[in-house]
PDB file of C-alpha atoms in Angstrom:
ATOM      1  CA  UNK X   1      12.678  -1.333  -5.375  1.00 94.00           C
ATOM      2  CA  UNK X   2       9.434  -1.460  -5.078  1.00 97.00           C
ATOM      3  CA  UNK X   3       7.880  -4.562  -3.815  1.00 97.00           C
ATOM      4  CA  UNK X   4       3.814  -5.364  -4.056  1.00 97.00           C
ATOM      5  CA  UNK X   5       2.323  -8.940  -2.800  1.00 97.00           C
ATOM      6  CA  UNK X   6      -0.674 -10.518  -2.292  1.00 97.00           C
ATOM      7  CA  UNK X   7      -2.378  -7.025  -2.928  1.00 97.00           C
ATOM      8  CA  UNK X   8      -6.138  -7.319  -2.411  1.00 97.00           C
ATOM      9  CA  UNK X   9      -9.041  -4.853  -2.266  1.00 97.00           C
ATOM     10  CA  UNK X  10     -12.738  -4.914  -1.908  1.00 95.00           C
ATOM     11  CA  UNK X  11     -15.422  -2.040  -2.259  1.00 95.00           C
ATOM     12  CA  UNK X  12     -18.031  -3.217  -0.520  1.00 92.00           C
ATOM     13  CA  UNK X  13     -19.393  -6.299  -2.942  1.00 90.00           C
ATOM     14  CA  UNK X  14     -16.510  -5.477  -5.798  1.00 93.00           C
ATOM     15  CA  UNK X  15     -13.096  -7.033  -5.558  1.00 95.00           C
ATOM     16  CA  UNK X  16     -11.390  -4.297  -6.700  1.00 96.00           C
ATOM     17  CA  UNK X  17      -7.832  -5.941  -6.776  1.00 97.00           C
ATOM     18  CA  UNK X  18      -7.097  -9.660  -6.566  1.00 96.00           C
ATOM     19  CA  UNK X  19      -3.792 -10.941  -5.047  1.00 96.00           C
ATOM     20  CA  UNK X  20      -1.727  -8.272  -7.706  1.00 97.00           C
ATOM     21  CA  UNK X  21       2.118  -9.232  -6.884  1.00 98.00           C
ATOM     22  CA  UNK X  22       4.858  -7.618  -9.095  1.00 97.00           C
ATOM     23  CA  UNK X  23       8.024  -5.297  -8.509  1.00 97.00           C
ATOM     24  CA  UNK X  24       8.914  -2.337  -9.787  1.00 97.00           C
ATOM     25  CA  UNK X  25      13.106  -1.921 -10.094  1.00 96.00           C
ATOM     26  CA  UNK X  26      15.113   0.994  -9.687  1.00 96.00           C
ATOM     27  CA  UNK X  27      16.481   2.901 -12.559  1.00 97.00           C
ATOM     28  CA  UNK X  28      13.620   1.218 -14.565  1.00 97.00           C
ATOM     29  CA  UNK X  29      10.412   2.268 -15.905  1.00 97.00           C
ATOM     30  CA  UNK X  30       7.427  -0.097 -15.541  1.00 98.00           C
ATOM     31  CA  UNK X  31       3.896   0.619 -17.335  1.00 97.00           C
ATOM     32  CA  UNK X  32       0.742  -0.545 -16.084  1.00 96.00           C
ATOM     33  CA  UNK X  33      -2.029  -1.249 -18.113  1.00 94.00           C
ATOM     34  CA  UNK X  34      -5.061  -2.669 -18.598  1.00 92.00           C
ATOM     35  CA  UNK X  35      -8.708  -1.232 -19.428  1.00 90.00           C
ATOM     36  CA  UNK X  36     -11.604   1.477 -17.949  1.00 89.00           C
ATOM     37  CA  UNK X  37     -11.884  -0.241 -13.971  1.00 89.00           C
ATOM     38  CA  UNK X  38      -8.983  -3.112 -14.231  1.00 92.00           C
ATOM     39  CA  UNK X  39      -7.613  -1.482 -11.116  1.00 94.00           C
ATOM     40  CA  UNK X  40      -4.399   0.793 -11.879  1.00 95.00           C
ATOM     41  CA  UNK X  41      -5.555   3.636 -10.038  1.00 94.00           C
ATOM     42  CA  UNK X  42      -6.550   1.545  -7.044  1.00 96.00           C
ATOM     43  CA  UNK X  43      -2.865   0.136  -7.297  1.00 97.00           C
ATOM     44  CA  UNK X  44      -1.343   3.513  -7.381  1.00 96.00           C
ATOM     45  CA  UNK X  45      -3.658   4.582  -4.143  1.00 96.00           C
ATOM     46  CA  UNK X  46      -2.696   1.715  -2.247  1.00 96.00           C
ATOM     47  CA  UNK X  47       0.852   2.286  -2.874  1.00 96.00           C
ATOM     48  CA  UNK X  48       0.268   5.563  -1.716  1.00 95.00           C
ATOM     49  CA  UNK X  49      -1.857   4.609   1.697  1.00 93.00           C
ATOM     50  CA  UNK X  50      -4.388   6.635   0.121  1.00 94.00           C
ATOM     51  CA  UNK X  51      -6.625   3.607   1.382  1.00 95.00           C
ATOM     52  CA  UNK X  52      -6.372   0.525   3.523  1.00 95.00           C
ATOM     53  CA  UNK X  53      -5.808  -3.025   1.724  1.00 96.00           C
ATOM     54  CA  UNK X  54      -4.600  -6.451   2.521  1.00 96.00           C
ATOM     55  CA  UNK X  55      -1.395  -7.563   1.320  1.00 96.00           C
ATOM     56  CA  UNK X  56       2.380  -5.703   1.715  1.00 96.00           C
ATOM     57  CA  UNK X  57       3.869  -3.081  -0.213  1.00 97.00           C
ATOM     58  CA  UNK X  58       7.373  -1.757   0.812  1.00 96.00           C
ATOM     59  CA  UNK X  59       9.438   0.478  -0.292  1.00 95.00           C
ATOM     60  CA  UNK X  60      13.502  -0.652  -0.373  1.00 93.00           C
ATOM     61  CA  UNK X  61      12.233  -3.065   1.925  1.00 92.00           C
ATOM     62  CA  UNK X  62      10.168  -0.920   4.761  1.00 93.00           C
ATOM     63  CA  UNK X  63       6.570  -0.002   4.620  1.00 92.00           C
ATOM     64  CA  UNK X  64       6.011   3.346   3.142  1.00 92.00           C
ATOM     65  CA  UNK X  65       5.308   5.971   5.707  1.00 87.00           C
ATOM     66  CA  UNK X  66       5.129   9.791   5.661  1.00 84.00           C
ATOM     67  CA  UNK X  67       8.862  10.143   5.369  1.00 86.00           C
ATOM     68  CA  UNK X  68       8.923   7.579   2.592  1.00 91.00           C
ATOM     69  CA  UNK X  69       6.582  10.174   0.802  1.00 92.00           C
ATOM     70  CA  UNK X  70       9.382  13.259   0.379  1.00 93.00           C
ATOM     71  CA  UNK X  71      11.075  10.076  -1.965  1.00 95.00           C
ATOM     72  CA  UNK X  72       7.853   9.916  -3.472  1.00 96.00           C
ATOM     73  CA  UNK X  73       6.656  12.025  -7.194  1.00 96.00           C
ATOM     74  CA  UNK X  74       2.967  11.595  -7.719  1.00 95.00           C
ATOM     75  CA  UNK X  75       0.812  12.675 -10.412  1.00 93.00           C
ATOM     76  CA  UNK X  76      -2.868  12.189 -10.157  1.00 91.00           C
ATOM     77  CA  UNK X  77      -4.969  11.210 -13.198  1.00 84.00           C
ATOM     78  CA  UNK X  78      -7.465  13.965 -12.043  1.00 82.00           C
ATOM     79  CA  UNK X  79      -5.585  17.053 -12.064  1.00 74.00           C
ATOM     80  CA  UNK X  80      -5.846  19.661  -9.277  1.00 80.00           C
ATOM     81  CA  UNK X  81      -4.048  23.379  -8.811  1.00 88.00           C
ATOM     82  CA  UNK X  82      -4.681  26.257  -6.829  1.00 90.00           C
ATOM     83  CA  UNK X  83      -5.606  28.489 -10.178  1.00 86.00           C
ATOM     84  CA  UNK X  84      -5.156  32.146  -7.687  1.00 90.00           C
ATOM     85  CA  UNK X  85      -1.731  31.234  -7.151  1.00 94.00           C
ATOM     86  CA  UNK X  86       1.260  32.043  -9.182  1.00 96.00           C
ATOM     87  CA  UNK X  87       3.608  29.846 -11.095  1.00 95.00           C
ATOM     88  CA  UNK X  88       6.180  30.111  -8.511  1.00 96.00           C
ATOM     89  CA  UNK X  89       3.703  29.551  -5.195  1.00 96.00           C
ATOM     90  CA  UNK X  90       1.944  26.705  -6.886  1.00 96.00           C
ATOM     91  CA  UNK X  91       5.629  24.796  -7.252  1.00 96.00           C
ATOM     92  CA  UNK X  92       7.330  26.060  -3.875  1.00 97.00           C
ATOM     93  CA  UNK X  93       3.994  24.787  -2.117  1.00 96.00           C
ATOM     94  CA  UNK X  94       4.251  21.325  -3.497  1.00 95.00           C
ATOM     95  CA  UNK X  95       8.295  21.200  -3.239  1.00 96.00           C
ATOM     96  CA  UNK X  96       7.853  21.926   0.491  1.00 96.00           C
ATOM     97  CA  UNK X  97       5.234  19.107   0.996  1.00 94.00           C
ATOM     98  CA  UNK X  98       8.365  17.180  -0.430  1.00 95.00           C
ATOM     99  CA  UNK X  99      10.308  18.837   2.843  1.00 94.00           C
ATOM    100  CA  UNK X 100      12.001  20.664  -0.154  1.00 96.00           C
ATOM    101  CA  UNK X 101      12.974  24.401   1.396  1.00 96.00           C
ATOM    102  CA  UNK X 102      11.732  27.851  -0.965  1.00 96.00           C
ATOM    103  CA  UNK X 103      15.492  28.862  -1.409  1.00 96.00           C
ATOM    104  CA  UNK X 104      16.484  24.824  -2.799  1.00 97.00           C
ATOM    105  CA  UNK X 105      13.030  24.877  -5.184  1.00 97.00           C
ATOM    106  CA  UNK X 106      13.014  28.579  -6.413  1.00 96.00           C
ATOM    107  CA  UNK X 107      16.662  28.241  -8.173  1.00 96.00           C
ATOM    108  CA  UNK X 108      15.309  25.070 -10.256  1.00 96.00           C
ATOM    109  CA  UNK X 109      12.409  26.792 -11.285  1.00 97.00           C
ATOM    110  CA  UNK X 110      12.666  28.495 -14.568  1.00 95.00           C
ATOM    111  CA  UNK X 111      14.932  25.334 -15.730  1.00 95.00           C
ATOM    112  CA  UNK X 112      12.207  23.348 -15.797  1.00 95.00           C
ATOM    113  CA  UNK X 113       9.586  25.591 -17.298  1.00 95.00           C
ATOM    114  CA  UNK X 114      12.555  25.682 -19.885  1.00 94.00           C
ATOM    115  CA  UNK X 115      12.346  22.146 -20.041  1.00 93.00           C
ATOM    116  CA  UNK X 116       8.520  21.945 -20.323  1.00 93.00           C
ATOM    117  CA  UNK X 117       8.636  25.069 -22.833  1.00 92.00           C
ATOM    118  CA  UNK X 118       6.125  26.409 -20.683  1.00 93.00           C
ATOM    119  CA  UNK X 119       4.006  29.500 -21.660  1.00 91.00           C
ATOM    120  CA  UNK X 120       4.220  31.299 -18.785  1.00 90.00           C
ATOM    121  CA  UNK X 121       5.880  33.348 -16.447  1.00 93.00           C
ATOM    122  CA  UNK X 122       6.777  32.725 -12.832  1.00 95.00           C
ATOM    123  CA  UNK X 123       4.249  35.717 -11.586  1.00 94.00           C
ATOM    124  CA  UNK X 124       1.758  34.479 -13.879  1.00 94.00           C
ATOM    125  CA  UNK X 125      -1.478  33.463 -12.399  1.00 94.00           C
ATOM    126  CA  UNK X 126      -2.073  29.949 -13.021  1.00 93.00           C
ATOM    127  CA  UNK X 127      -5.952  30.433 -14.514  1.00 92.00           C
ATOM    128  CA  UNK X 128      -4.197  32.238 -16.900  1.00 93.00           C
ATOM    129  CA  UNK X 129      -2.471  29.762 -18.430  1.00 92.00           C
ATOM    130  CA  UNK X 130      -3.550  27.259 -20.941  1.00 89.00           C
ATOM    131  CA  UNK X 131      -4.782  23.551 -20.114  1.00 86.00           C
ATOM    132  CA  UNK X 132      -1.569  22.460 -21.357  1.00 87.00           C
ATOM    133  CA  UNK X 133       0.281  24.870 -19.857  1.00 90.00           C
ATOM    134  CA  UNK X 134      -0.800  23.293 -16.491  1.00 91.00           C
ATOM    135  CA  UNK X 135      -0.435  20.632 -16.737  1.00 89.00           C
ATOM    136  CA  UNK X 136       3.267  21.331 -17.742  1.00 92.00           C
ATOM    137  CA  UNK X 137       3.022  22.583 -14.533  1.00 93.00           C
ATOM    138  CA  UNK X 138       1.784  19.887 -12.182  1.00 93.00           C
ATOM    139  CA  UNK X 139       4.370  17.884 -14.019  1.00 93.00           C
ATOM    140  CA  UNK X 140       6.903  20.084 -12.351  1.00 95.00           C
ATOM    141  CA  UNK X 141       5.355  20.324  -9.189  1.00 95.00           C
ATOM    142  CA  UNK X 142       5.638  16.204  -9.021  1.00 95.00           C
ATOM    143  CA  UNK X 143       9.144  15.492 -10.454  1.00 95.00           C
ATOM    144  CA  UNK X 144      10.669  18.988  -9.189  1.00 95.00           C
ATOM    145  CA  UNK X 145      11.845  18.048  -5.635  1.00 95.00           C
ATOM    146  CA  UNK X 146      13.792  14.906  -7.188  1.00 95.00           C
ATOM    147  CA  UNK X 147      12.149  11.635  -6.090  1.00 96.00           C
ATOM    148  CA  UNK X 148      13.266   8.288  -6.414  1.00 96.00           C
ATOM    149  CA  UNK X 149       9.872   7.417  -6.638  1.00 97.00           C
ATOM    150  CA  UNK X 150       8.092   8.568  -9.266  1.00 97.00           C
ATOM    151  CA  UNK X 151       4.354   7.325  -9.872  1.00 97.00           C
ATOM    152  CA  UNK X 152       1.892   8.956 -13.170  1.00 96.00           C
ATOM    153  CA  UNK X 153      -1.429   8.992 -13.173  1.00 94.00           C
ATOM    154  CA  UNK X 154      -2.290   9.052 -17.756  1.00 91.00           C
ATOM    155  CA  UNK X 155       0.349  11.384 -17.512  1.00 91.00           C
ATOM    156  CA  UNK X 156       0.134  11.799 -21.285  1.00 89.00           C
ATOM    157  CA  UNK X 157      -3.584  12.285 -21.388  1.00 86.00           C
ATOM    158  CA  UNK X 158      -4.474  15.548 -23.409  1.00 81.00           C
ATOM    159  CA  UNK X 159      -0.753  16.208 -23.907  1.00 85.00           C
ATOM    160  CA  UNK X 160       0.113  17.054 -27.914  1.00 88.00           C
ATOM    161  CA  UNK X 161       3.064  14.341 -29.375  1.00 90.00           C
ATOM    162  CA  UNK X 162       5.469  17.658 -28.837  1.00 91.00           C
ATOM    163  CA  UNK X 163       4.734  18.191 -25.506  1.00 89.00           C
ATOM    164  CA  UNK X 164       4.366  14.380 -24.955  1.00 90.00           C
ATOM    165  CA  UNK X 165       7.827  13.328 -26.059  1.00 92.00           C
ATOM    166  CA  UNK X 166       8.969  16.668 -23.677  1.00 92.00           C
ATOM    167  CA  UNK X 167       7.501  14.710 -20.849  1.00 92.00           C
ATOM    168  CA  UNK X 168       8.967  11.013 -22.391  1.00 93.00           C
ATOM    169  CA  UNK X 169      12.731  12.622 -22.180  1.00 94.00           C
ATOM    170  CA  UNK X 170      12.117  14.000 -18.145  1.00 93.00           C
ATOM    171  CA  UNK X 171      10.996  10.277 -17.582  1.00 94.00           C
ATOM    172  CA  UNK X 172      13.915   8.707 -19.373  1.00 95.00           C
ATOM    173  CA  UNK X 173      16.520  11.462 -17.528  1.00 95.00           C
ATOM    174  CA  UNK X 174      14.879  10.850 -13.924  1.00 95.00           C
ATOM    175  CA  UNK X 175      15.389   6.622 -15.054  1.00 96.00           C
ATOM    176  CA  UNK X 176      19.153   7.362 -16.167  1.00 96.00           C
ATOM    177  CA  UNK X 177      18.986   8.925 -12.384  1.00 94.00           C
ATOM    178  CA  UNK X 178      18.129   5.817 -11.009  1.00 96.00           C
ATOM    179  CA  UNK X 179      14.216   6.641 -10.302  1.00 97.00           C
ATOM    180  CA  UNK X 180      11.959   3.646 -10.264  1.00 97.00           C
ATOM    181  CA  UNK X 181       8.802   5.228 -12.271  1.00 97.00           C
ATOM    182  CA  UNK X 182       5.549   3.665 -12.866  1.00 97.00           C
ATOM    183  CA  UNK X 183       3.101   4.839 -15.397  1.00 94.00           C
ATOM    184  CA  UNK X 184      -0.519   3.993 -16.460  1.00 94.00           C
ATOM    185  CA  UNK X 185      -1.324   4.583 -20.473  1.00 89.00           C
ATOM    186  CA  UNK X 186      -4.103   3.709 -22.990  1.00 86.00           C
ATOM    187  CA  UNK X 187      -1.508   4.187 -25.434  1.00 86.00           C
ATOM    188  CA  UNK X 188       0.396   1.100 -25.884  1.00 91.00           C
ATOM    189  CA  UNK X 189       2.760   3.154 -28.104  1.00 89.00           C
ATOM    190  CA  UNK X 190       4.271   4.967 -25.475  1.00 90.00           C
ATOM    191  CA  UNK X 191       4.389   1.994 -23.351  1.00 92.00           C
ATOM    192  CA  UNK X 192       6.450   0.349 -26.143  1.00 92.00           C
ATOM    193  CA  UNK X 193       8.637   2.751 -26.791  1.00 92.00           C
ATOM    194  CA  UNK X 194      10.180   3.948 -22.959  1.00 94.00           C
ATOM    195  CA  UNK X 195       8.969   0.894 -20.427  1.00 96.00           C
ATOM    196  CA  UNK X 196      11.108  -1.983 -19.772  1.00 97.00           C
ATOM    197  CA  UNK X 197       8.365  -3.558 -17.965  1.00 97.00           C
ATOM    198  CA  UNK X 198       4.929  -3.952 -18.090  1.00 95.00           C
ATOM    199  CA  UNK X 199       2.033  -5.094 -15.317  1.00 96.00           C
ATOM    200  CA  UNK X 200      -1.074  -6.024 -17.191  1.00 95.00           C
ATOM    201  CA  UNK X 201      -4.148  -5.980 -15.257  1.00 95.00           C
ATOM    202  CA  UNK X 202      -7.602  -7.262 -16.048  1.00 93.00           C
ATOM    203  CA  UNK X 203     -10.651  -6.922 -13.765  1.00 93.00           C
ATOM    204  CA  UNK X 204      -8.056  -6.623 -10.912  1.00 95.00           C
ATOM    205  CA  UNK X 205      -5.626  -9.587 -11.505  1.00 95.00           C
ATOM    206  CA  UNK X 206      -2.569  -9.946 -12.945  1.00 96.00           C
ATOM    207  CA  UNK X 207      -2.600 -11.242 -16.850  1.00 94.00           C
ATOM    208  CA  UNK X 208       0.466 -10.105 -18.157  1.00 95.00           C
ATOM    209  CA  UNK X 209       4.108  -9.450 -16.008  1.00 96.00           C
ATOM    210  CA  UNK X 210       7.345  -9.160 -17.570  1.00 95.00           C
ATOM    211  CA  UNK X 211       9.547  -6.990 -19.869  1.00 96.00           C
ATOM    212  CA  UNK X 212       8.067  -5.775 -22.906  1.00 94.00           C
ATOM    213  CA  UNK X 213      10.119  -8.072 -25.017  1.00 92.00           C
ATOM    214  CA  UNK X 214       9.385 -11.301 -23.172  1.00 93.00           C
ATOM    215  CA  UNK X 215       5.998 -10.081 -22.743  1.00 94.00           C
ATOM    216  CA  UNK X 216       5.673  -9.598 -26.963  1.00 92.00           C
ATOM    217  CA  UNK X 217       7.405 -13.010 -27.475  1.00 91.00           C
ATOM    218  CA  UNK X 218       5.076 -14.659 -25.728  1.00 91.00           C
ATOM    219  CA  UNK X 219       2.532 -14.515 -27.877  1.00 92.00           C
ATOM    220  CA  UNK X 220       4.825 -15.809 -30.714  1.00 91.00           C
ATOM    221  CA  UNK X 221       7.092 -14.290 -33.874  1.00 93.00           C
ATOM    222  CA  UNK X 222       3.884 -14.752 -35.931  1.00 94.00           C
ATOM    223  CA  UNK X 223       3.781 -11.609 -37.896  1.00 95.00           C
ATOM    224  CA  UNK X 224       6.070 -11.672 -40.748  1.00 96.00           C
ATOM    225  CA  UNK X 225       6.828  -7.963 -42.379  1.00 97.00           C
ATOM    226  CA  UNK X 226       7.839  -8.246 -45.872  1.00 97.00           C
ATOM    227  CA  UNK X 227       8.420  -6.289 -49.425  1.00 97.00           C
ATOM    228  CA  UNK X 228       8.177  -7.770 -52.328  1.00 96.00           C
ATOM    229  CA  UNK X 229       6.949  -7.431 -55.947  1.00 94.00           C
ATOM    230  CA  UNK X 230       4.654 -10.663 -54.761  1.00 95.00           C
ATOM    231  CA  UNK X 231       1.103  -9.920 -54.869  1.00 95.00           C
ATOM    232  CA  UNK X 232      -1.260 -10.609 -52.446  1.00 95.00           C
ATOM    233  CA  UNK X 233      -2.900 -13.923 -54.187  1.00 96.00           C
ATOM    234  CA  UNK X 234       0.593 -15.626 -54.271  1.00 95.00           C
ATOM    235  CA  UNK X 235       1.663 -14.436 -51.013  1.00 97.00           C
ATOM    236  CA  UNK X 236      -1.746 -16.249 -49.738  1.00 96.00           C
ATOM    237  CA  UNK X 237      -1.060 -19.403 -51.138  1.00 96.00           C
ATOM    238  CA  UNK X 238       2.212 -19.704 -49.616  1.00 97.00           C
ATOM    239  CA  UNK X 239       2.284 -22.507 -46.660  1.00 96.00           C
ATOM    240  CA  UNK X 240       1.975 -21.246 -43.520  1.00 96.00           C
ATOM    241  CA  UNK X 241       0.309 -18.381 -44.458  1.00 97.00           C
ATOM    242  CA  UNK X 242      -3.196 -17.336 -42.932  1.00 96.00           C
ATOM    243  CA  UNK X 243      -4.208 -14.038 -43.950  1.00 96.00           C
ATOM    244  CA  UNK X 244      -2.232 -11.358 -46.338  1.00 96.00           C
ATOM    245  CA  UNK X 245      -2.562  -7.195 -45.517  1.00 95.00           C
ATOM    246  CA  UNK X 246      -0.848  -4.726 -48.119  1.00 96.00           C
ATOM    247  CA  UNK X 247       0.667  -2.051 -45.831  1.00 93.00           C
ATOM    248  CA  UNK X 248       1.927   0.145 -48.818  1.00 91.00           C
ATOM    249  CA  UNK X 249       3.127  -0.887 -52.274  1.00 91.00           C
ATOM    250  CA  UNK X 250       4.669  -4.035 -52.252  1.00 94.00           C
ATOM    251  CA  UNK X 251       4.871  -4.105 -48.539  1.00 96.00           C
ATOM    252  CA  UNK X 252       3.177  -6.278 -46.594  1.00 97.00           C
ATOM    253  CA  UNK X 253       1.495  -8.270 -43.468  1.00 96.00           C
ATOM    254  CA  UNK X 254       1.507 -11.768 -43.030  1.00 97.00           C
ATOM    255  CA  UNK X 255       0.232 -13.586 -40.440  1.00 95.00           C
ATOM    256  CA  UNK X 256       1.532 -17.087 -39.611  1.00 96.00           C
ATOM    257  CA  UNK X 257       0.201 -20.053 -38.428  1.00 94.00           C
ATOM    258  CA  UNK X 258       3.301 -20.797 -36.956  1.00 93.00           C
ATOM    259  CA  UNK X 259       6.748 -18.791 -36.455  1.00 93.00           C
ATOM    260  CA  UNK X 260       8.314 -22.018 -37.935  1.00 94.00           C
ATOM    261  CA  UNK X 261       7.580 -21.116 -41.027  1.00 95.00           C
ATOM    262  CA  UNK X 262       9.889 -17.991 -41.415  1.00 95.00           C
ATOM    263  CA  UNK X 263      12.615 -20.211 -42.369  1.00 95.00           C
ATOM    264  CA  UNK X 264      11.053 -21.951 -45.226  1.00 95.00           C
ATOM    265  CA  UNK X 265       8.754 -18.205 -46.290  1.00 96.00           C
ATOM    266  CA  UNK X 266      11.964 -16.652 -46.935  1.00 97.00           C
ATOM    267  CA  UNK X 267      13.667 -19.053 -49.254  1.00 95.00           C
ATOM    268  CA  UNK X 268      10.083 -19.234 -51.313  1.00 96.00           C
ATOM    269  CA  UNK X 269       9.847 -15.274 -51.156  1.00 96.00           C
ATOM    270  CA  UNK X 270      13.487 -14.320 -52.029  1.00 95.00           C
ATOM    271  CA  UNK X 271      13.686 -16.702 -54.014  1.00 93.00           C
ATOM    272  CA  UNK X 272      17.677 -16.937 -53.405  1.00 92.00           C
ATOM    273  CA  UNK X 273      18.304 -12.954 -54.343  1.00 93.00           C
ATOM    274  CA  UNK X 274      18.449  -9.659 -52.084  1.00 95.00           C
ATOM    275  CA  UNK X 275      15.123  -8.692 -50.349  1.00 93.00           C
ATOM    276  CA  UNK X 276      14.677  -5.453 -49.349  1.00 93.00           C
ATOM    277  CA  UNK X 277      12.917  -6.204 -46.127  1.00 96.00           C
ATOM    278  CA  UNK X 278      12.059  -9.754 -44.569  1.00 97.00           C
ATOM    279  CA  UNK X 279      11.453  -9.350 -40.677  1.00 96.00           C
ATOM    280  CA  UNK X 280       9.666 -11.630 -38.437  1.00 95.00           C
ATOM    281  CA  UNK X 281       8.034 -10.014 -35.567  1.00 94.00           C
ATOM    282  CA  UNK X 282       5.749 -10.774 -31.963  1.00 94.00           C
ATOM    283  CA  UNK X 283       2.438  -8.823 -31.798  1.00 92.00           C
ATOM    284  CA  UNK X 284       2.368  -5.193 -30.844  1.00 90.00           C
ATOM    285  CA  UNK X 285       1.454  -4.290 -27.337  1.00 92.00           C
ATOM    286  CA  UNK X 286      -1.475  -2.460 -29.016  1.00 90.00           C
ATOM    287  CA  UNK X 287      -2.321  -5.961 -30.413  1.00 90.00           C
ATOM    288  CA  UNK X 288      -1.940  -8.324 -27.401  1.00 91.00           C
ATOM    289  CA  UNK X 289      -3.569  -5.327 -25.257  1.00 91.00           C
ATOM    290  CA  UNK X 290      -6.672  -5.719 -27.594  1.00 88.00           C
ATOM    291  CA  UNK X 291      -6.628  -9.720 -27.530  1.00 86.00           C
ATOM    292  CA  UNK X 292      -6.067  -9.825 -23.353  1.00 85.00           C
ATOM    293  CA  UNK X 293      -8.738  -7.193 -22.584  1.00 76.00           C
ATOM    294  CA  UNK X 294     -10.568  -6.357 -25.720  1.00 65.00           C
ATOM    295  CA  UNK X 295     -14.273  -6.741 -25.811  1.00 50.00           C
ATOM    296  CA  UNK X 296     -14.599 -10.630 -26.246  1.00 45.00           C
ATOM    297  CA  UNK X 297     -12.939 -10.655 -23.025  1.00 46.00           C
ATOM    298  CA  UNK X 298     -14.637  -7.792 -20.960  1.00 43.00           C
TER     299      UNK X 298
END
């Protein structure tokens, strides 16, 4: 596990983090959010002794120190590789880093380039390569040598939804493994869909800490997904109802004043017969990401 208290940072005049405390569990992925400057990065480089803070983070319960790091998968947000080097160079350099030997890395190799459905060949110079192709590859140079670990940078950033759900499986199989990963995203979508816990920060505090269930249900069951042949005038009148949005025909949006009033909006909208689809909902991440640090609250 991954333990973080009382984490605080200052550069120079800005206070970069403010006492940030969460924990990140094994065999559980844990997304941290939050806008441009909230702080993740800073979070990810203290975690890393990249620089010096006030506060504790351990590791399993000791400090992490340079032997803590060979447990330790870590992909930047600003990419970097050697582009002279080959395919298999670039990913025996960074596996020995990892205290990984050439004859333990060069075996797993070309099963993960299968995995990534990289374009490439192990001889192949890396500027030859496309962007994507890459960053396929620093992907394998950070989860190659196994860690329990694992820490990403936007590690979707300028990744295609093909080559992002490649990436979304190698984080759920490393999870199954019993990694602890933590990723940053602007997309709440993928945070929805593969984190069981989120950290939301805003201008380097905590806002937001919990699973992404709890975390939705917070903010209430107050959109109500429904079709009916209904229109959008009668569906407006109903009580409880503040604002109507047609999603396709006959299916629609409606906002609540209160999740109470599910129980009563289903009798008036079925009416006593089969509906096809009557399902009361908490906001999106997207949604409560926009309300916590949109721009009425920058």
């Amino acid at each position: 596990m991954l333990h973080i208290s009382k984490l605080d940072k200052y550069f120079d005049n800005l206070h970069a983090l403010s006492n940030v405390n969460f924990d990140a569990q094994n065999g559980r992925i844990l997304g941290l959010i939050g806008q441009n400057g909230a702080g993740k990065s800073t979070t990810f480089h203290s975690i890393l002794n990249f620089i010096k803070y006030s506060g504790e983070i351990t590791w399993n319960g000791k400090h992490i120190d340079e032997k803590a790091f060979d447990e330790i998968g870590y992909l930047p947000e600003e990419r970097s590789l050697m582009e002279k080097a080959t395919v298999q160079q670039q990913i025996i350099y960074f596996a020995k880093l990892k205290n990984r030997k050439a004859n333990w890395t060069k075996p797993r190799i070309k099963g993960w380039m299968k995995k990534f459905d990289v374009k490439g060949e192990l001889n192949s110079k890396l500027k030859s390569l496309s962007k994507g192709n890459q960053q396929k590859i620093q992907l394998i140079c950070t989860l190659i040598h196994e860690p329990k670990l694992i820490i990403l940078d936007e590690p979707f950033s300028g990744l295609d939804p093909v080559n992002a759900d490649l990436l979304k499986q190698s984080i759920l199989e490393a999870k199954d493994n019993g990694a602890t990963i933590i990723f940053s995203s602007h997309n709440m979508n993928n945070v929805e869909e593969i984190c069981d816990d989120l950290v939301m920060l805003r201008n380097g505090e905590v806002v937001l800490n919990g699973s992404v269930q709890d975390v939705r249900n917070q903010f209430g069951k107050n959109e109500l997904y429904v079709t009916t042949p209904m229109s959008k005038d009668e569906l407006q009148q109903l009580p409880g109802v503040l604002s109507v949005k047609i999603r396709d025909n006959n299916k629609y949006m409606l906002d609540l004043s209160n999740p109470d009033a599910g129980v009563e909006l289903f009798k008036l909208i079925s009416k006593g017969k089969y509906i096809e689809e009557f399902s009361q909902q908490p906001p999106s991440l997207d949604e409560i990401f926009r309300e916590k640090v949109g721009e009425t609250n920058e």
